[in-house]
Tab-separated table of C-alpha atoms in Angstrom:
chain	number	residue	atom	x	y	z
A	1	MET	CA	0.009	-0.316	-0.175
A	2	PRO	CA	1.420	3.139	-0.801
A	3	SER	CA	2.374	6.093	1.700
A	4	THR	CA	-0.199	8.610	2.447
A	5	GLY	CA	2.340	10.720	4.303
A	6	PRO	CA	4.284	14.017	2.906
A	7	ARG	CA	7.130	12.986	0.977
A	8	PRO	CA	10.412	14.175	2.545
A	9	LEU	CA	11.925	17.194	0.841
A	10	ARG	CA	14.877	16.805	-1.624
A	11	ALA	CA	18.137	18.060	0.050
A	12	ASP	CA	18.142	21.301	-1.531
A	13	ALA	CA	14.263	22.092	-0.818
A	14	GLN	CA	15.094	21.091	2.677
A	15	ARG	CA	17.825	23.754	2.696
A	16	ASN	CA	15.865	26.381	1.245
A	17	ARG	CA	12.823	25.933	3.944
A	18	ASP	CA	15.569	25.839	6.889
A	19	ARG	CA	16.994	29.380	5.515
A	20	LEU	CA	13.309	30.680	5.288
A	21	LEU	CA	13.080	29.490	8.958
A	22	ASP	CA	16.176	30.956	10.055
A	23	ALA	CA	15.330	34.306	8.073
A	24	ALA	CA	12.166	34.509	9.598
A	25	ALA	CA	13.156	33.873	13.343
A	26	ARG	CA	15.694	36.633	12.905
A	27	ALA	CA	13.128	39.117	11.312
A	28	PHE	CA	10.353	38.475	13.635
A	29	THR	CA	12.476	39.175	16.615
A	30	ARG	CA	13.517	42.572	15.652
A	31	ALA	CA	11.602	45.551	16.917
A	32	ASP	CA	9.752	45.940	13.297
A	33	GLY	CA	9.036	42.183	13.129
A	34	ALA	CA	5.379	42.590	12.952
A	35	GLU	CA	5.807	44.695	9.933
A	36	VAL	CA	8.930	42.840	7.918
A	37	THR	CA	7.703	41.926	4.657
A	38	LEU	CA	7.555	38.509	3.068
A	39	ASP	CA	9.888	39.813	0.377
A	40	ALA	CA	12.442	40.764	2.731
A	41	ILE	CA	12.513	37.434	4.406
A	42	ALA	CA	13.093	35.868	1.031
A	43	LYS	CA	15.858	38.052	0.355
A	44	ASP	CA	17.655	37.632	3.545
A	45	ALA	CA	17.243	33.791	3.111
A	46	GLY	CA	18.873	34.068	-0.229
A	47	VAL	CA	15.656	32.781	-2.324
A	48	GLY	CA	12.762	33.951	-4.456
A	49	ILE	CA	9.440	34.925	-3.354
A	50	GLY	CA	7.928	31.856	-5.048
A	51	THR	CA	10.098	29.691	-3.031
A	52	LEU	CA	8.960	31.128	0.234
A	53	TYR	CA	5.451	30.450	-1.065
A	54	ARG	CA	5.599	27.110	-2.108
A	55	HIS	CA	6.889	26.205	1.367
A	56	PHE	CA	4.799	28.499	3.130
A	57	PRO	CA	1.414	29.755	1.309
A	58	THR	CA	0.493	32.558	3.967
A	59	ARG	CA	2.452	34.678	6.367
A	60	GLU	CA	0.698	32.451	9.394
A	61	ALA	CA	2.098	29.258	7.870
A	62	LEU	CA	5.496	30.802	8.004
A	63	VAL	CA	4.989	32.382	11.479
A	64	GLU	CA	3.828	29.008	12.942
A	65	ALA	CA	6.316	26.922	11.237
A	66	THR	CA	9.322	29.256	12.489
A	67	TYR	CA	7.597	29.210	16.044
A	68	ARG	CA	7.605	25.337	16.259
A	69	LYS	CA	11.222	25.429	14.678
A	70	GLU	CA	12.451	27.402	17.414
A	71	LEU	CA	10.792	25.499	20.016
A	72	ALA	CA	12.208	21.987	18.658
A	73	ARG	CA	15.415	23.881	18.798
A	74	LEU	CA	15.333	24.582	22.359
A	75	CYS	CA	13.871	21.285	23.619
A	76	ASP	CA	16.145	19.026	21.426
A	77	ALA	CA	19.230	20.874	22.755
A	78	THR	CA	18.885	18.570	26.040
A	79	THR	CA	20.572	15.724	24.257
A	80	GLU	CA	23.563	17.582	23.348
A	81	LEU	CA	24.021	19.781	26.658
A	82	LEU	CA	23.863	16.554	28.659
A	83	GLU	CA	26.437	14.957	26.535
A	84	SER	CA	28.943	18.028	26.850
A	85	LEU	CA	28.084	19.117	30.142
A	86	PRO	CA	27.527	17.815	33.840
A	87	ALA	CA	23.792	17.989	34.413
A	88	ASP	CA	23.562	20.729	36.553
A	89	GLU	CA	25.376	22.907	34.298
A	90	ALA	CA	23.285	21.676	31.243
A	91	LEU	CA	20.254	22.595	33.046
A	92	ARG	CA	21.533	26.182	33.650
A	93	THR	CA	22.618	26.547	29.905
A	94	TRP	CA	18.957	25.395	28.653
A	95	MET	CA	17.718	27.989	30.982
A	96	ASP	CA	19.786	30.689	29.197
A	97	ARG	CA	18.268	29.242	26.026
A	98	PHE	CA	14.899	29.354	27.208
A	99	VAL	CA	14.963	32.758	28.040
A	100	ASP	CA	16.259	33.687	24.604
A	101	TYR	CA	13.447	31.581	22.928
A	102	MET	CA	10.766	33.452	24.819
A	103	THR	CA	12.193	36.530	23.703
A	104	THR	CA	11.996	35.371	19.990
A	105	LYS	CA	8.201	34.492	20.963
A	106	ARG	CA	7.759	37.639	22.393
A	107	GLY	CA	8.997	39.487	19.184
A	108	MET	CA	6.522	37.280	17.431
A	109	ALA	CA	3.481	38.059	19.458
A	110	ASP	CA	1.782	39.870	16.824
A	111	ALA	CA	2.353	37.349	14.373
A	112	LEU	CA	1.150	34.568	16.561
A	113	ARG	CA	-1.946	36.337	17.443
A	114	ALA	CA	-2.746	36.355	13.853
A	115	VAL	CA	-2.010	32.817	13.347
A	116	ILE	CA	-4.603	32.149	16.719
A	117	ALA	CA	-7.066	34.359	14.798
A	118	SER	CA	-7.069	32.321	11.652
A	119	GLY	CA	-7.758	29.345	13.330
A	120	GLY	CA	-4.162	27.892	13.992
A	121	ASN	CA	-2.679	27.000	17.356
A	122	PRO	CA	0.867	27.172	17.285
A	123	PHE	CA	1.065	26.426	21.267
A	124	SER	CA	-0.599	23.327	20.975
A	125	GLU	CA	2.706	21.390	21.877
A	126	SER	CA	4.614	23.809	23.680
A	127	LYS	CA	4.051	23.193	27.325
A	128	ALA	CA	4.393	19.348	27.029
A	129	ARG	CA	7.533	19.670	24.949
A	130	LEU	CA	8.937	22.433	27.615
A	131	THR	CA	8.185	20.109	30.351
A	132	GLU	CA	9.425	17.128	28.720
A	133	ALA	CA	12.710	19.128	28.105
A	134	VAL	CA	13.021	20.191	31.941
A	135	THR	CA	12.169	16.521	33.054
A	136	THR	CA	14.828	15.213	31.048
A	137	LEU	CA	17.635	17.657	32.688
A	138	THR	CA	16.111	17.591	36.022
A	139	ARG	CA	16.411	13.864	36.138
A	140	ALA	CA	19.697	13.717	34.785
A	141	GLY	CA	21.091	16.141	37.525
A	142	ALA	CA	19.017	14.149	40.390
A	143	ALA	CA	20.466	11.042	39.097
A	144	ALA	CA	24.103	12.524	39.171
A	145	GLY	CA	23.268	13.772	42.453
A	146	ARG	CA	23.241	17.289	41.381
A	147	ILE	CA	19.894	18.518	41.457
A	148	ARG	CA	17.344	17.721	44.202
A	149	PRO	CA	15.147	14.449	43.506
A	150	ASP	CA	12.328	16.173	44.395
A	151	VAL	CA	12.012	18.708	41.383
A	152	ASP	CA	8.645	19.193	39.598
A	153	ALA	CA	9.792	20.152	36.226
A	154	ALA	CA	6.239	21.992	35.741
A	155	ASP	CA	7.252	24.199	38.499
A	156	VAL	CA	10.954	24.717	36.998
A	157	VAL	CA	8.837	25.749	33.657
A	158	ALA	CA	6.617	28.046	35.507
A	159	SER	CA	9.605	29.627	37.089
A	160	LEU	CA	11.499	30.127	33.935
A	161	GLY	CA	8.392	31.733	32.206
A	162	GLY	CA	8.373	34.301	35.229
A	163	VAL	CA	12.084	34.881	35.046
A	164	SER	CA	11.670	35.630	31.033
A	165	LEU	CA	8.770	37.998	31.483
A	166	MET	CA	10.879	40.173	33.218
A	167	ALA	CA	13.892	39.962	30.911
A	168	ALA	CA	11.974	41.530	28.059
A	169	GLU	CA	14.339	44.554	27.506
A	170	PRO	CA	18.229	43.455	26.925
A	171	THR	CA	18.971	45.513	29.968
A	172	GLN	CA	17.219	43.453	32.225
A	173	ARG	CA	19.198	40.033	30.564
A	174	GLU	CA	21.781	40.345	33.123
A	175	GLN	CA	19.635	40.374	35.957
A	176	ALA	CA	17.746	37.498	34.464
A	177	GLY	CA	20.921	35.386	34.773
A	178	ARG	CA	21.383	36.376	38.099
A	179	ILE	CA	17.779	35.224	38.983
A	180	LEU	CA	18.376	32.023	36.875
A	181	ASP	CA	21.779	31.297	39.175
A	182	LEU	CA	19.195	31.905	42.384
A	183	LEU	CA	17.001	29.321	41.045
A	184	MET	CA	19.649	26.667	40.196
A	185	ASP	CA	20.878	27.242	43.860
A	186	GLY	CA	17.563	26.217	44.933
A	187	LEU	CA	17.626	23.269	42.788
A	188	ARG	CA	20.956	21.848	43.997
A	189	TYR	CA	20.019	22.595	47.835
A	190	GLY	CA	19.913	19.295	49.551
A	191	ALA	CA	21.203	17.486	46.285
A	192	ALA	CA	23.418	14.500	47.236
A	193	GLY	CA	26.608	16.223	45.254
A	194	PRO	CA	28.661	14.520	42.764
């Protein structure tokens, strides 16, 4: 029986799609991101407008795909971080990436509202994916004796959301880092140690 799923993209088409999503993420996070034209995104990606529309038939489709790619990039980083850093440092590094991700999401706020208004739900997987990523990191930390074993990943995600709200301005990013350090101290408190 033939496959009914979408065919995988050719390598060049996948590269174009990825370049478009990267260019869109950069564009949507600028101060004028809500007004950026699709032509400007295509130009930044080094492709024609027709290529953009083949991959993303509407602005909303591009916004939603960009948001989902940024979410996947953040959540999928757990494996790489745990392979290269001690578990508690991996979690702290991931927290910085979370704040950066939230900044991207905030820059896309108007565009994401348009997606929702058109019937899309770009957030349908967000909370579950974020909680799963934090669970992976905190369990690894607990197993290594570097994070308390009683940590609830949903509490960490909620705390990170609060920190990211106050880090909206670049001048507040340094303070956000200090608050993340305090959060890590709380997560380490009572851990068995390495």
